[in-house]
Amino acid sequence: MTSSRRRLSRPVFLGPSAALVLMAAAGCSSGDATASVTVPTPSPEAAAYCRALHKQLPIAVAGQERDDPGSGSDLTAGWGDGEIVLRCGVPRPAKMDDAQSKAIDANGVNWMLEQQDDGRPRFTTTFRKAYVEVTMSVAYAHDASPLAAFAPAVRKTVPNSL
């Protein structure tokens, strides 16, 4: 996997490809993102890491207050009425097998970028014993600070798989 290895100590702007991905989703409603959050079905080991992560997640991310999806699951969390959605225990994305996939290191946690069908960017952790996925809205087209905000909790609760 090709990786941009940078430590983020402040908001970082994503490259043009991520901006185009997000700009394509300009018409998407943030409320729809909250309603459509699917709860993952991880292994018992991954679920235990996810429950620990859930307890450590920040109350606010990138100026958005925590507003968890209606599922009430320890495997999902949200901020800003669906602006930022986290799911823990997701399956390993097939895109991780692509040597051309793009990644970013945010405060010691590596995240792979994927474009969803609706144009929103989806980032999934790599090299962790449970996969953590974060989907962001157009409002964060050039801002990786949400990923950096999750890094301390991920590092603390989801062990590195290497």
PDB file of N, CA, C and O in Angstrom, residues 19-49:
ATOM      1  N   ALA A  19     -10.531  16.286  -2.129  1.00  0.00           N
ATOM      2  CA  ALA A  19     -11.428  17.429  -2.293  1.00  0.00           C
ATOM      3  C   ALA A  19     -12.477  17.146  -3.355  1.00  0.00           C
ATOM      4  O   ALA A  19     -13.652  17.456  -3.180  1.00  0.00           O
ATOM      5  N   LEU A  20     -12.059  16.534  -4.469  1.00  0.00           N
ATOM      6  CA  LEU A  20     -13.016  16.209  -5.525  1.00  0.00           C
ATOM      7  C   LEU A  20     -14.036  15.197  -5.050  1.00  0.00           C
ATOM      8  O   LEU A  20     -15.220  15.290  -5.379  1.00  0.00           O
ATOM      9  N   VAL A  21     -13.581  14.239  -4.269  1.00  0.00           N
ATOM     10  CA  VAL A  21     -14.489  13.236  -3.715  1.00  0.00           C
ATOM     11  C   VAL A  21     -15.573  13.912  -2.891  1.00  0.00           C
ATOM     12  O   VAL A  21     -16.753  13.622  -3.029  1.00  0.00           O
ATOM     13  N   LEU A  22     -15.158  14.825  -2.045  1.00  0.00           N
ATOM     14  CA  LEU A  22     -16.111  15.479  -1.166  1.00  0.00           C
ATOM     15  C   LEU A  22     -16.989  16.479  -1.896  1.00  0.00           C
ATOM     16  O   LEU A  22     -18.172  16.612  -1.592  1.00  0.00           O
ATOM     17  N   MET A  23     -16.443  17.175  -2.871  1.00  0.00           N
ATOM     18  CA  MET A  23     -17.232  18.151  -3.605  1.00  0.00           C
ATOM     19  C   MET A  23     -18.361  17.468  -4.366  1.00  0.00           C
ATOM     20  O   MET A  23     -19.436  18.026  -4.533  1.00  0.00           O
ATOM     21  N   ALA A  24     -18.154  16.228  -4.781  1.00  0.00           N
ATOM     22  CA  ALA A  24     -19.189  15.486  -5.498  1.00  0.00           C
ATOM     23  C   ALA A  24     -20.391  15.204  -4.611  1.00  0.00           C
ATOM     24  O   ALA A  24     -21.480  14.957  -5.096  1.00  0.00           O
ATOM     25  N   ALA A  25     -20.183  15.242  -3.305  1.00  0.00           N
ATOM     26  CA  ALA A  25     -21.263  14.949  -2.367  1.00  0.00           C
ATOM     27  C   ALA A  25     -21.939  16.207  -1.835  1.00  0.00           C
ATOM     28  O   ALA A  25     -22.690  16.149  -0.878  1.00  0.00           O
ATOM     29  N   ALA A  26     -21.720  17.332  -2.444  1.00  0.00           N
ATOM     30  CA  ALA A  26     -22.224  18.600  -1.923  1.00  0.00           C
ATOM     31  C   ALA A  26     -23.724  18.604  -1.687  1.00  0.00           C
ATOM     32  O   ALA A  26     -24.202  19.283  -0.793  1.00  0.00           O
ATOM     33  N   GLY A  27     -24.470  17.841  -2.432  1.00  0.00           N
ATOM     34  CA  GLY A  27     -25.921  17.842  -2.262  1.00  0.00           C
ATOM     35  C   GLY A  27     -26.427  16.859  -1.234  1.00  0.00           C
ATOM     36  O   GLY A  27     -27.621  16.802  -0.986  1.00  0.00           O
ATOM     37  N   CYS A  28     -25.559  16.085  -0.590  1.00  0.00           N
ATOM     38  CA  CYS A  28     -26.016  15.075   0.359  1.00  0.00           C
ATOM     39  C   CYS A  28     -26.448  15.713   1.663  1.00  0.00           C
ATOM     40  O   CYS A  28     -25.818  16.621   2.169  1.00  0.00           O
ATOM     41  N   SER A  29     -27.506  15.209   2.243  1.00  0.00           N
ATOM     42  CA  SER A  29     -28.022  15.692   3.515  1.00  0.00           C
ATOM     43  C   SER A  29     -27.281  15.013   4.652  1.00  0.00           C
ATOM     44  O   SER A  29     -27.147  13.796   4.668  1.00  0.00           O
ATOM     45  N   SER A  30     -26.857  15.782   5.652  1.00  0.00           N
ATOM     46  CA  SER A  30     -26.148  15.186   6.771  1.00  0.00           C
ATOM     47  C   SER A  30     -27.077  14.330   7.618  1.00  0.00           C
ATOM     48  O   SER A  30     -26.653  13.363   8.213  1.00  0.00           O
ATOM     49  N   GLY A  31     -28.358  14.670   7.691  1.00  0.00           N
ATOM     50  CA  GLY A  31     -29.292  13.877   8.464  1.00  0.00           C
ATOM     51  C   GLY A  31     -29.433  12.473   7.907  1.00  0.00           C
ATOM     52  O   GLY A  31     -29.657  11.525   8.641  1.00  0.00           O
ATOM     53  N   ASP A  32     -29.310  12.309   6.598  1.00  0.00           N
ATOM     54  CA  ASP A  32     -29.409  10.996   5.989  1.00  0.00           C
ATOM     55  C   ASP A  32     -28.281  10.092   6.453  1.00  0.00           C
ATOM     56  O   ASP A  32     -28.459   8.893   6.585  1.00  0.00           O
ATOM     57  N   ALA A  33     -27.094  10.651   6.700  1.00  0.00           N
ATOM     58  CA  ALA A  33     -25.950   9.846   7.115  1.00  0.00           C
ATOM     59  C   ALA A  33     -26.217   9.200   8.463  1.00  0.00           C
ATOM     60  O   ALA A  33     -25.880   8.055   8.690  1.00  0.00           O
ATOM     61  N   THR A  34     -26.839   9.942   9.386  1.00  0.00           N
ATOM     62  CA  THR A  34     -27.126   9.404  10.704  1.00  0.00           C
ATOM     63  C   THR A  34     -28.133   8.266  10.606  1.00  0.00           C
ATOM     64  O   THR A  34     -27.993   7.249  11.244  1.00  0.00           O
ATOM     65  N   ALA A  35     -29.167   8.440   9.791  1.00  0.00           N
ATOM     66  CA  ALA A  35     -30.229   7.449   9.687  1.00  0.00           C
ATOM     67  C   ALA A  35     -29.745   6.155   9.056  1.00  0.00           C
ATOM     68  O   ALA A  35     -30.292   5.101   9.325  1.00  0.00           O
ATOM     69  N   SER A  36     -28.713   6.201   8.230  1.00  0.00           N
ATOM     70  CA  SER A  36     -28.305   5.021   7.479  1.00  0.00           C
ATOM     71  C   SER A  36     -27.082   4.314   8.060  1.00  0.00           C
ATOM     72  O   SER A  36     -26.463   3.522   7.366  1.00  0.00           O
ATOM     73  N   VAL A  37     -26.733   4.579   9.300  1.00  0.00           N
ATOM     74  CA  VAL A  37     -25.554   3.948   9.896  1.00  0.00           C
ATOM     75  C   VAL A  37     -25.864   2.482  10.189  1.00  0.00           C
ATOM     76  O   VAL A  37     -26.788   2.157  10.931  1.00  0.00           O
ATOM     77  N   THR A  38     -25.079   1.599   9.586  1.00  0.00           N
ATOM     78  CA  THR A  38     -25.218   0.167   9.805  1.00  0.00           C
ATOM     79  C   THR A  38     -24.256  -0.259  10.905  1.00  0.00           C
ATOM     80  O   THR A  38     -23.074   0.078  10.860  1.00  0.00           O
ATOM     81  N   VAL A  39     -24.753  -1.003  11.869  1.00  0.00           N
ATOM     82  CA  VAL A  39     -23.920  -1.484  12.966  1.00  0.00           C
ATOM     83  C   VAL A  39     -23.113  -2.679  12.462  1.00  0.00           C
ATOM     84  O   VAL A  39     -23.677  -3.637  11.944  1.00  0.00           O
ATOM     85  N   PRO A  40     -21.770  -2.630  12.597  1.00  0.00           N
ATOM     86  CA  PRO A  40     -20.931  -3.751  12.162  1.00  0.00           C
ATOM     87  C   PRO A  40     -21.183  -5.008  13.010  1.00  0.00           C
ATOM     88  O   PRO A  40     -21.757  -4.933  14.098  1.00  0.00           O
ATOM     89  N   THR A  41     -20.710  -6.146  12.536  1.00  0.00           N
ATOM     90  CA  THR A  41     -20.797  -7.411  13.279  1.00  0.00           C
ATOM     91  C   THR A  41     -19.397  -8.026  13.378  1.00  0.00           C
ATOM     92  O   THR A  41     -19.084  -8.995  12.675  1.00  0.00           O
ATOM     93  N   PRO A  42     -18.555  -7.459  14.247  1.00  0.00           N
ATOM     94  CA  PRO A  42     -17.170  -7.932  14.353  1.00  0.00           C
ATOM     95  C   PRO A  42     -17.052  -9.222  15.162  1.00  0.00           C
ATOM     96  O   PRO A  42     -18.004  -9.657  15.820  1.00  0.00           O
ATOM     97  N   SER A  43     -15.852  -9.775  15.134  1.00  0.00           N
ATOM     98  CA  SER A  43     -15.536 -10.931  15.986  1.00  0.00           C
ATOM     99  C   SER A  43     -15.617 -10.489  17.443  1.00  0.00           C
ATOM    100  O   SER A  43     -15.541  -9.287  17.745  1.00  0.00           O
ATOM    101  N   PRO A  44     -15.749 -11.437  18.371  1.00  0.00           N
ATOM    102  CA  PRO A  44     -15.780 -11.059  19.796  1.00  0.00           C
ATOM    103  C   PRO A  44     -14.540 -10.272  20.226  1.00  0.00           C
ATOM    104  O   PRO A  44     -14.643  -9.327  21.000  1.00  0.00           O
ATOM    105  N   GLU A  45     -13.358 -10.654  19.708  1.00  0.00           N
ATOM    106  CA  GLU A  45     -12.124  -9.932  20.058  1.00  0.00           C
ATOM    107  C   GLU A  45     -12.192  -8.482  19.577  1.00  0.00           C
ATOM    108  O   GLU A  45     -11.910  -7.551  20.336  1.00  0.00           O
ATOM    109  N   ALA A  46     -12.581  -8.271  18.331  1.00  0.00           N
ATOM    110  CA  ALA A  46     -12.682  -6.919  17.787  1.00  0.00           C
ATOM    111  C   ALA A  46     -13.762  -6.128  18.513  1.00  0.00           C
ATOM    112  O   ALA A  46     -13.584  -4.939  18.794  1.00  0.00           O
ATOM    113  N   ALA A  47     -14.877  -6.765  18.845  1.00  0.00           N
ATOM    114  CA  ALA A  47     -15.961  -6.079  19.563  1.00  0.00           C
ATOM    115  C   ALA A  47     -15.477  -5.574  20.924  1.00  0.00           C
ATOM    116  O   ALA A  47     -15.860  -4.476  21.358  1.00  0.00           O
ATOM    117  N   ALA A  48     -14.632  -6.335  21.588  1.00  0.00           N
ATOM    118  CA  ALA A  48     -14.088  -5.902  22.883  1.00  0.00           C
ATOM    119  C   ALA A  48     -13.230  -4.644  22.707  1.00  0.00           C
ATOM    120  O   ALA A  48     -13.318  -3.705  23.508  1.00  0.00           O
ATOM    121  N   TYR A  49     -12.409  -4.605  21.657  1.00  0.00           N
ATOM    122  CA  TYR A  49     -11.611  -3.406  21.397  1.00  0.00           C
ATOM    123  C   TYR A  49     -12.536  -2.227  21.100  1.00  0.00           C
ATOM    124  O   TYR A  49     -12.294  -1.103  21.536  1.00  0.00           O
TER     125      TYR A  49
END
